[in-house]
Tab-separated table of C-alpha atoms in Angstrom:
chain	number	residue	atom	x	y	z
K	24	UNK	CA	-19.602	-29.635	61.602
K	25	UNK	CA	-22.873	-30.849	59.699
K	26	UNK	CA	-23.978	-26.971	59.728
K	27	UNK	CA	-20.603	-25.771	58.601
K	28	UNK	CA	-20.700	-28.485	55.457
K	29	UNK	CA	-24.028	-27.192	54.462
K	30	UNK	CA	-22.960	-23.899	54.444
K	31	UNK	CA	-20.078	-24.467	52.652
K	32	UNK	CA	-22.433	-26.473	49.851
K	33	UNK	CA	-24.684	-23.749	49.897
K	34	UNK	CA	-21.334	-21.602	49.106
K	35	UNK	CA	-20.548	-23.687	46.368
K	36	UNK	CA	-23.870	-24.023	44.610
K	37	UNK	CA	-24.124	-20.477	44.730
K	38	UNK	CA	-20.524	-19.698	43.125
K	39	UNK	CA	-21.580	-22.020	40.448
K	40	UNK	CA	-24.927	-20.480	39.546
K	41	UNK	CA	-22.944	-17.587	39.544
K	42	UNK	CA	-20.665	-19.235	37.103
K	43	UNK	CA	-22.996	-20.934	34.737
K	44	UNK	CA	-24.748	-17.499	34.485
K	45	UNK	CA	-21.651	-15.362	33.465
K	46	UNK	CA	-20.525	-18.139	30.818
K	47	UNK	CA	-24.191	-17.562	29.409
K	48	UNK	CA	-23.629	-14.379	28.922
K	49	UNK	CA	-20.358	-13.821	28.224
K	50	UNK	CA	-18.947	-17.177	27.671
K	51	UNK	CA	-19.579	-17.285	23.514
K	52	UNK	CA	-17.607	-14.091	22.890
K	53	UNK	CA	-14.601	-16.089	24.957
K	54	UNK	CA	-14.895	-18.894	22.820
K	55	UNK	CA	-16.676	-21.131	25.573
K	56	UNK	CA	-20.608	-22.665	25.153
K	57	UNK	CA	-22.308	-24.393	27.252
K	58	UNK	CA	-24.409	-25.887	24.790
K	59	UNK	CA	-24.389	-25.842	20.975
K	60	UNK	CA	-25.988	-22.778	19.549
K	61	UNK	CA	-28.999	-22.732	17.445
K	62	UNK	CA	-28.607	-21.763	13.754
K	63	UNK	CA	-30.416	-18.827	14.386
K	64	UNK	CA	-28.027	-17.896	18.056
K	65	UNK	CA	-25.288	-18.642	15.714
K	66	UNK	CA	-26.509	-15.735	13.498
K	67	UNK	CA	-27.476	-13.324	15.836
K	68	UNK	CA	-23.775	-13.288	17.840
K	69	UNK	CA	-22.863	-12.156	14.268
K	70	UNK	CA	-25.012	-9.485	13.629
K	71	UNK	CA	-24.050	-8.366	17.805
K	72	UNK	CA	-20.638	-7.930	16.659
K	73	UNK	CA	-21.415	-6.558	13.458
K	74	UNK	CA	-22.853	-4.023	15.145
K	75	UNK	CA	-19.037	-2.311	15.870
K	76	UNK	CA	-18.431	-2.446	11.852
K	77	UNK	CA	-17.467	1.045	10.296
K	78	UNK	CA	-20.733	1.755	8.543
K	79	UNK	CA	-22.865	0.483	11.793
K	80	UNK	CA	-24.452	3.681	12.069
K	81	UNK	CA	-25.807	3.898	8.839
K	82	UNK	CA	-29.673	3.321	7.540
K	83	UNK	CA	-28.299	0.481	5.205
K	84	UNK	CA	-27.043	-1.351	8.349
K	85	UNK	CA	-30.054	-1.154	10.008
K	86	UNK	CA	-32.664	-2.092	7.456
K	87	UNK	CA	-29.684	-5.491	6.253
K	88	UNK	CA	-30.070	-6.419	10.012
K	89	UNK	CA	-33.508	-6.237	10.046
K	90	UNK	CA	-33.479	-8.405	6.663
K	91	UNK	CA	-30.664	-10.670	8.169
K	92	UNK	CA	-33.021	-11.504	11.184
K	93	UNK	CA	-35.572	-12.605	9.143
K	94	UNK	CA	-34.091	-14.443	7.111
K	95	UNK	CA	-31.946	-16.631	9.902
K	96	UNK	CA	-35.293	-17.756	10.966
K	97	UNK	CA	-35.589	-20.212	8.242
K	98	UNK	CA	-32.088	-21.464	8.644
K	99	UNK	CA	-31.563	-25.303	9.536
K	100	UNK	CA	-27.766	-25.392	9.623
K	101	UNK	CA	-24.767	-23.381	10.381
K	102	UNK	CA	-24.081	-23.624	6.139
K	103	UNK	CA	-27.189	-22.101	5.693
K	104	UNK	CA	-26.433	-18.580	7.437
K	105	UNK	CA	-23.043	-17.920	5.691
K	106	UNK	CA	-24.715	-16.214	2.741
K	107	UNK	CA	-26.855	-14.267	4.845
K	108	UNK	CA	-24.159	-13.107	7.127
K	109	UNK	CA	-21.968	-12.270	4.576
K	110	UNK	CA	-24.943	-10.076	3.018
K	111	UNK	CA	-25.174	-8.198	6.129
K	112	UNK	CA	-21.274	-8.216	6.783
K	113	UNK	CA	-20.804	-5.789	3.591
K	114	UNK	CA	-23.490	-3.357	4.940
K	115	UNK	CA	-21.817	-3.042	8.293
K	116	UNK	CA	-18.344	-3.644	7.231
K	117	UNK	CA	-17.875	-2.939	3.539
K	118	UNK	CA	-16.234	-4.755	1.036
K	119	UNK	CA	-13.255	-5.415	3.277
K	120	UNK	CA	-15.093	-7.332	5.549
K	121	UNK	CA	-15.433	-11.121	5.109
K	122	UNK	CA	-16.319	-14.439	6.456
K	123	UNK	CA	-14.097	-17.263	6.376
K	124	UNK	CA	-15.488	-20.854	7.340
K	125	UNK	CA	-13.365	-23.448	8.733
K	126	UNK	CA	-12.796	-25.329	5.136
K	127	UNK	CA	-11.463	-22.146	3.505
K	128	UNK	CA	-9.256	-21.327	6.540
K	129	UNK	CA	-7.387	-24.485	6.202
K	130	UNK	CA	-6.715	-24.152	2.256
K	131	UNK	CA	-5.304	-20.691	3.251
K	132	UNK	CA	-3.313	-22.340	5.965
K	133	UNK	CA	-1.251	-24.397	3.856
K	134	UNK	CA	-0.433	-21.921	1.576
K	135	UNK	CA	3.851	-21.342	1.003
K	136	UNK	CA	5.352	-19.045	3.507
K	137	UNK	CA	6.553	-15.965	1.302
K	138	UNK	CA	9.337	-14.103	2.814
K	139	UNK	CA	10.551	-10.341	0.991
K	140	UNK	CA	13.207	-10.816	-1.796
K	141	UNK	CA	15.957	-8.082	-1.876
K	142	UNK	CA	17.568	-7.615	-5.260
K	143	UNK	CA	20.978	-6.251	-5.768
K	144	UNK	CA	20.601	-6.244	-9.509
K	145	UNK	CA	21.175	-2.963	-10.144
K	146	UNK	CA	23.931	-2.209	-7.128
K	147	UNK	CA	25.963	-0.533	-10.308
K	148	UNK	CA	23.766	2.197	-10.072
K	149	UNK	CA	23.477	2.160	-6.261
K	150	UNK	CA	19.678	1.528	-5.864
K	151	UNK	CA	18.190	-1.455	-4.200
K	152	UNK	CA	14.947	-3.495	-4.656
K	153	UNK	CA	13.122	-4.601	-1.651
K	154	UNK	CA	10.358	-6.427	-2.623
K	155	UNK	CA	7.721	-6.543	0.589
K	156	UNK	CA	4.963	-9.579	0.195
K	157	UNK	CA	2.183	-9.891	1.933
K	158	UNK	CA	2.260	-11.406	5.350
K	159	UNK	CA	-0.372	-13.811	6.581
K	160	UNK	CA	1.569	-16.641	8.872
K	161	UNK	CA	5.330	-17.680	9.462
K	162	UNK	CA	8.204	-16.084	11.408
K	163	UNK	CA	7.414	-12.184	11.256
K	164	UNK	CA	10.778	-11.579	13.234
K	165	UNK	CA	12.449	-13.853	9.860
K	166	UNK	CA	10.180	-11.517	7.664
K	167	UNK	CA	11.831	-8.559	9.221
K	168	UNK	CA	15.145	-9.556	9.603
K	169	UNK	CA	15.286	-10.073	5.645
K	170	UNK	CA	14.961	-6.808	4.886
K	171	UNK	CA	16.898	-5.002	8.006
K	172	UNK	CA	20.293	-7.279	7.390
K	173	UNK	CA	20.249	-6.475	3.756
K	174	UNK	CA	19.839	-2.645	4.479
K	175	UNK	CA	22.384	-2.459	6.855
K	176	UNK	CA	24.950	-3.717	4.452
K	177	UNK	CA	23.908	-1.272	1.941
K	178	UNK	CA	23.839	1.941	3.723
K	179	UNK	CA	25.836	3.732	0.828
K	180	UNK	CA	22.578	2.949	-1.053
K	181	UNK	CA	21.798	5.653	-3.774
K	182	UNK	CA	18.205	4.756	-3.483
K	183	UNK	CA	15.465	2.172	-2.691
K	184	UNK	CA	13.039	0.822	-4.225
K	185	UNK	CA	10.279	-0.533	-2.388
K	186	UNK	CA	8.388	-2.790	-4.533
K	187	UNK	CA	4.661	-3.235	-3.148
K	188	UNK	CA	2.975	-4.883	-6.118
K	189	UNK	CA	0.591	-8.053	-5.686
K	190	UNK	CA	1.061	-7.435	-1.675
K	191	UNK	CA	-2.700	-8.119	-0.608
K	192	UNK	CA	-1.907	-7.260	3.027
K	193	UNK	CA	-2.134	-9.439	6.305
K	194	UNK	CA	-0.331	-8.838	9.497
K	195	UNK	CA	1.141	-5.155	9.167
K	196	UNK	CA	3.775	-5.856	12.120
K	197	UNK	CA	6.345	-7.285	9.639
K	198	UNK	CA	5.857	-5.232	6.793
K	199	UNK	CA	6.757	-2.072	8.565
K	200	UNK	CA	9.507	-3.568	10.913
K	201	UNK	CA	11.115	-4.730	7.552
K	202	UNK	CA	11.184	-1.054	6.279
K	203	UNK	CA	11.692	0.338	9.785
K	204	UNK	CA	15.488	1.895	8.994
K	205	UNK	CA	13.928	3.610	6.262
K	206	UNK	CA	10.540	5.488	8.436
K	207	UNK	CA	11.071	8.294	11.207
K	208	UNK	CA	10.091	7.105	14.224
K	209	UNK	CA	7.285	8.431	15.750
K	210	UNK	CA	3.111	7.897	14.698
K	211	UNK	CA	3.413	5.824	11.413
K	212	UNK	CA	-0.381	5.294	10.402
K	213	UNK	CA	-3.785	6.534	12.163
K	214	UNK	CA	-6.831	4.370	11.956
K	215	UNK	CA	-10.354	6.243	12.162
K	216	UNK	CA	-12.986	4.244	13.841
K	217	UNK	CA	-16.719	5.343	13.031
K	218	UNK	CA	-17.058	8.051	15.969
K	219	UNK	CA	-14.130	9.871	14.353
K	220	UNK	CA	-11.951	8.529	17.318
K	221	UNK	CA	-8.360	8.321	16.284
K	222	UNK	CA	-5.707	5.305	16.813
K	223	UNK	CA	-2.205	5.901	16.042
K	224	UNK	CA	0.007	3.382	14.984
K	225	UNK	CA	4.031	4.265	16.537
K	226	UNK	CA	7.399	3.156	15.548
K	227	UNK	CA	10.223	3.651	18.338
K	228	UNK	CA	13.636	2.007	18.711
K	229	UNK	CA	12.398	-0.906	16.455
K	230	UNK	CA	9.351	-1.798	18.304
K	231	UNK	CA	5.975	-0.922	15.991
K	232	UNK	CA	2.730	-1.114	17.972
K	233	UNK	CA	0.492	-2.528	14.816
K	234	UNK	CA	-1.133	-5.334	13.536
K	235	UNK	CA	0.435	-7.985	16.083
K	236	UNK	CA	2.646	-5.745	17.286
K	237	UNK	CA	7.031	-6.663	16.505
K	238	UNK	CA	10.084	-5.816	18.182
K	239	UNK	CA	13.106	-5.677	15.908
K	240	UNK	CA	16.264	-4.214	15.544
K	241	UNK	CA	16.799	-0.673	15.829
K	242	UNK	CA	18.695	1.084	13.334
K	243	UNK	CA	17.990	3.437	10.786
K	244	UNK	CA	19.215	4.182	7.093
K	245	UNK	CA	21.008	7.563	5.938
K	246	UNK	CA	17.373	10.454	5.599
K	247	UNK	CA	18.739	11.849	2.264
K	248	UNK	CA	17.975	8.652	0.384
K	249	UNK	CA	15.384	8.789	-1.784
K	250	UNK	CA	12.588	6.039	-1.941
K	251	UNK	CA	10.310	4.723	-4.545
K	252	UNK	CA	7.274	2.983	-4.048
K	253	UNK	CA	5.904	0.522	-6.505
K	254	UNK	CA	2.303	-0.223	-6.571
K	255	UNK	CA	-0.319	-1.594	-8.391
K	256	UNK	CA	-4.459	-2.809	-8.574
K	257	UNK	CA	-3.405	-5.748	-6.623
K	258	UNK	CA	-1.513	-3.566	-3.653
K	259	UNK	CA	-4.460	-3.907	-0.741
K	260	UNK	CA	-4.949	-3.539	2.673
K	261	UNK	CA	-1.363	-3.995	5.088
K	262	UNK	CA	0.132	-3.683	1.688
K	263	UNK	CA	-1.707	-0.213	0.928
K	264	UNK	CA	-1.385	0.855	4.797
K	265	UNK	CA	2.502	0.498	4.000
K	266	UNK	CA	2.333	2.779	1.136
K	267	UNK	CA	0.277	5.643	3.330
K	268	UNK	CA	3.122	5.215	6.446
K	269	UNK	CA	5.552	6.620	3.836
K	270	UNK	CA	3.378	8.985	1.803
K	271	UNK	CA	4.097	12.487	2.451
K	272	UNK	CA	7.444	12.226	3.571
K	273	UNK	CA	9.697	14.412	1.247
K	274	UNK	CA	12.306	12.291	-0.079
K	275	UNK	CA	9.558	9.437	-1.285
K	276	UNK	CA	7.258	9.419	-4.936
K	277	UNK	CA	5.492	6.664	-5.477
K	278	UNK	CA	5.287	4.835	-9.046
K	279	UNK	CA	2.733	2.783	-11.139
K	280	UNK	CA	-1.506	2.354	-10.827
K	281	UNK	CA	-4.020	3.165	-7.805
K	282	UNK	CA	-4.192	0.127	-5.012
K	283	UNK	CA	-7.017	-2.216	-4.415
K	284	UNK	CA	-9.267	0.275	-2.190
K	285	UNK	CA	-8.896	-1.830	0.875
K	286	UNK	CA	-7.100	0.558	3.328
K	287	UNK	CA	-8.694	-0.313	6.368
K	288	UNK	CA	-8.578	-1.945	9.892
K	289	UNK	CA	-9.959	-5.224	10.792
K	290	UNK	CA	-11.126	-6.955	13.399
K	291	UNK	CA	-12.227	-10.844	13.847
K	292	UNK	CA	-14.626	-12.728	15.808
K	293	UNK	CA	-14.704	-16.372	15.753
K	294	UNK	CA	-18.330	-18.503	16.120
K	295	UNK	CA	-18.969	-21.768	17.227
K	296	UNK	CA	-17.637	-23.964	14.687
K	297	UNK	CA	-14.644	-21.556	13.900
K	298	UNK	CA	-16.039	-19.997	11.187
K	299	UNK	CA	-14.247	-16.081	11.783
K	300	UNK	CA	-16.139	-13.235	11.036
K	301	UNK	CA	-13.693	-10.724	9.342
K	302	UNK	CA	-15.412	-6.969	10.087
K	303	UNK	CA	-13.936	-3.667	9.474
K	304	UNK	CA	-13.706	-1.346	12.321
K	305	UNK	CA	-12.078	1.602	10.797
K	306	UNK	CA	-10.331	3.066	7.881
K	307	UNK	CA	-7.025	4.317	7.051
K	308	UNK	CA	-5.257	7.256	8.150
K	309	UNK	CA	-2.036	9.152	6.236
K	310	UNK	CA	-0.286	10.812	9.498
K	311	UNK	CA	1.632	13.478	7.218
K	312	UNK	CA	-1.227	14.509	4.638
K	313	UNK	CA	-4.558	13.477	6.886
K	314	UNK	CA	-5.961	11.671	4.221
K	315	UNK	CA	-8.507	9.180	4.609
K	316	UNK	CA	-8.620	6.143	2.583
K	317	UNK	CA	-11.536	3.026	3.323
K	318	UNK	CA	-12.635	1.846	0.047
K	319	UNK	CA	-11.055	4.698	-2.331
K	320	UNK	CA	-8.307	3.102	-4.828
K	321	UNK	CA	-4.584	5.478	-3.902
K	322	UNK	CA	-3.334	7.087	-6.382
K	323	UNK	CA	-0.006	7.067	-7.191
K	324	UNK	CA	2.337	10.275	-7.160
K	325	UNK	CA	3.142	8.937	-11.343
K	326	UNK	CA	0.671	7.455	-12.942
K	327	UNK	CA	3.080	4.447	-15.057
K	328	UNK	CA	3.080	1.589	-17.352
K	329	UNK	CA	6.838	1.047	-16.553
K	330	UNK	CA	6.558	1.764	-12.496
K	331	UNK	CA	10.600	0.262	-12.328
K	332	UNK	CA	11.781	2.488	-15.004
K	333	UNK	CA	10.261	5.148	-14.243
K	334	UNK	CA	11.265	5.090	-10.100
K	335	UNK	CA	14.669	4.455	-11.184
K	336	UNK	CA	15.323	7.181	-14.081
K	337	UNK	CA	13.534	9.454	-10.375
K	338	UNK	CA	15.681	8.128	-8.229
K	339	UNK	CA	18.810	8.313	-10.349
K	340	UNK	CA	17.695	12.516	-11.005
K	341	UNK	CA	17.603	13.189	-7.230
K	342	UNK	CA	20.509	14.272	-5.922
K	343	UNK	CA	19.816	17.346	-8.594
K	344	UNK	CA	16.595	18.235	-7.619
K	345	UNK	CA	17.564	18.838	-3.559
């Protein structure tokens, strides 16, 4: 029995050597330390992941790790790395990519919950607003739901107007199962990672694969209606990846000044004290024109001063243009 306990200690010791060494290794990019890192390990599992940013392969990225390195030696705190990561995070990432620290991702926590408005102020003509907000926590199935009811009571709609200005992005997933009666189903977006690989983006019987991913209600508005798209300097990232899943398609022009230049995907990574590391992995993909957009502005179809007017008087010509 004695030998038979010893073995089964020896058993145990060895499973936990076995342990301790895998949560070493791989136990940081789970979220789990064994011991508080260093300023300087802090840094470096940073610059790791920044390593899968979109401009990763590029001279620039090399020579701002190099120059990150160096400088993380003379760091004494966590504080004292943020400017130096975010140096390096704009060489691997671009100017999408970001860091947030725990104190600025609990002032953005408490910000209002804004949910799409719907308009019905100019049902005399037969077009409807949809105004689409950006989308960064809350119900996404309430988000979508908005939007869906509204268009399902309006399906003798002359057109829609999809109003995308000020929308600085967030979670996709809502967004586009809000407009989901008014998109094909089928690949909705691509994102381009740095090897050229492709990632498509699908829509089918209400359920869209992006962002967090959303199952909603399946049902789809009449094809001939015509849609306008609003946009504007402030229309960014989600908010300008909505604007590309509905460019091309024949019955949509979109209205007003280029978007933010932010059309790309991101991905985070979150370090010991929660501070997330925002990096961006690939850029955006039109499915119908093969356009790619990263840190380009998109222009509008009309260039506009009065984006409303001018999508309605479009809208209202239509029927007499098919």
């Amino acid at each position: 029995m004695k030998r038979k306990h010893l073995i089964a200690f020896g058993l145990s010791l060895g499973i936990l050597a076995i342990a301790i060494v895998f949560l070493s290794l791989y136990g940081p990019s789970l979220g789990i330390y064994l011991r508080k890192p260093s300023p300087q390990d802090y840094g470096a599992r940073a610059l790791a992941f920044m390593d899968n940013g979109y401009y990763a392969s590029t001279d620039e990225w090399l020579k701002a790790k190099e120059t990150a390195r160096n400088d993380l030696e003379n760091a004494h705190s966590y504080q004292d790395t943020w400017p130096i990561l975010r140096e390096a995070l704009v060489a691997a990432g671009g100017k999408h990519s970001r860091l947030i620290t725990p104190e600025e991702s609990a002032t953005a926590s408490e910000e209002a919950i804004t949910l799409p408005l719907v308009s019905s102020d100019r049902m005399e003509n037969g077009i409807l607003t949809v105004v689409i907000p950006e989308f960064t926590h809350g119900s996404k199935e309430e988000y979508a739901a908005i939007v869906i009811s509204w268009l399902q009571g309006h399906q003798d709609a002359k057109g829609v107007v999809i109003d995308l200005r000020g929308n600085t992005g967030g979670d996709i997933a809502p967004m586009i199962a809000a407009l989901s009666p008014l998109l094909p189903d089928g690949e909705v977006l691509h994102t381009m990672y740095a090897n050229g690989q492709l990632h498509a983006m699908t829509l089918k019987d209400g359920y869209f694969s992006g962002g967090s991913g959303i199952k909603s209600e399946s049902f789809k508005m009449p094809t001939t209606i015509p849609i306008a798209i609003l946009t504007d300097e402030r229309t960014a990232s989600s908010g300008e990846a909505v604007l590309l899943a509905f460019r091309g398609m024949e019955k949509v022009r979109s209205f007003g000044a280029p978007t933010a230049g932010y059309a790309s995907a991101n991905t985070v990574f979150r370090l010991y004290d929660g501070t997330q590391v925002i990096l961006t992995i690939g850029a955006d993909v039109c499915v119908r024109t093969g356009e790619v957009f990263c840190e380009d502005p998109i222009p509008p179809d009309v260039l506009s001063d009065n984006p409303e007017q001018d999508a309605v008087a479009w809208i209202e010509e239509y029927p007499s243009r098919r």
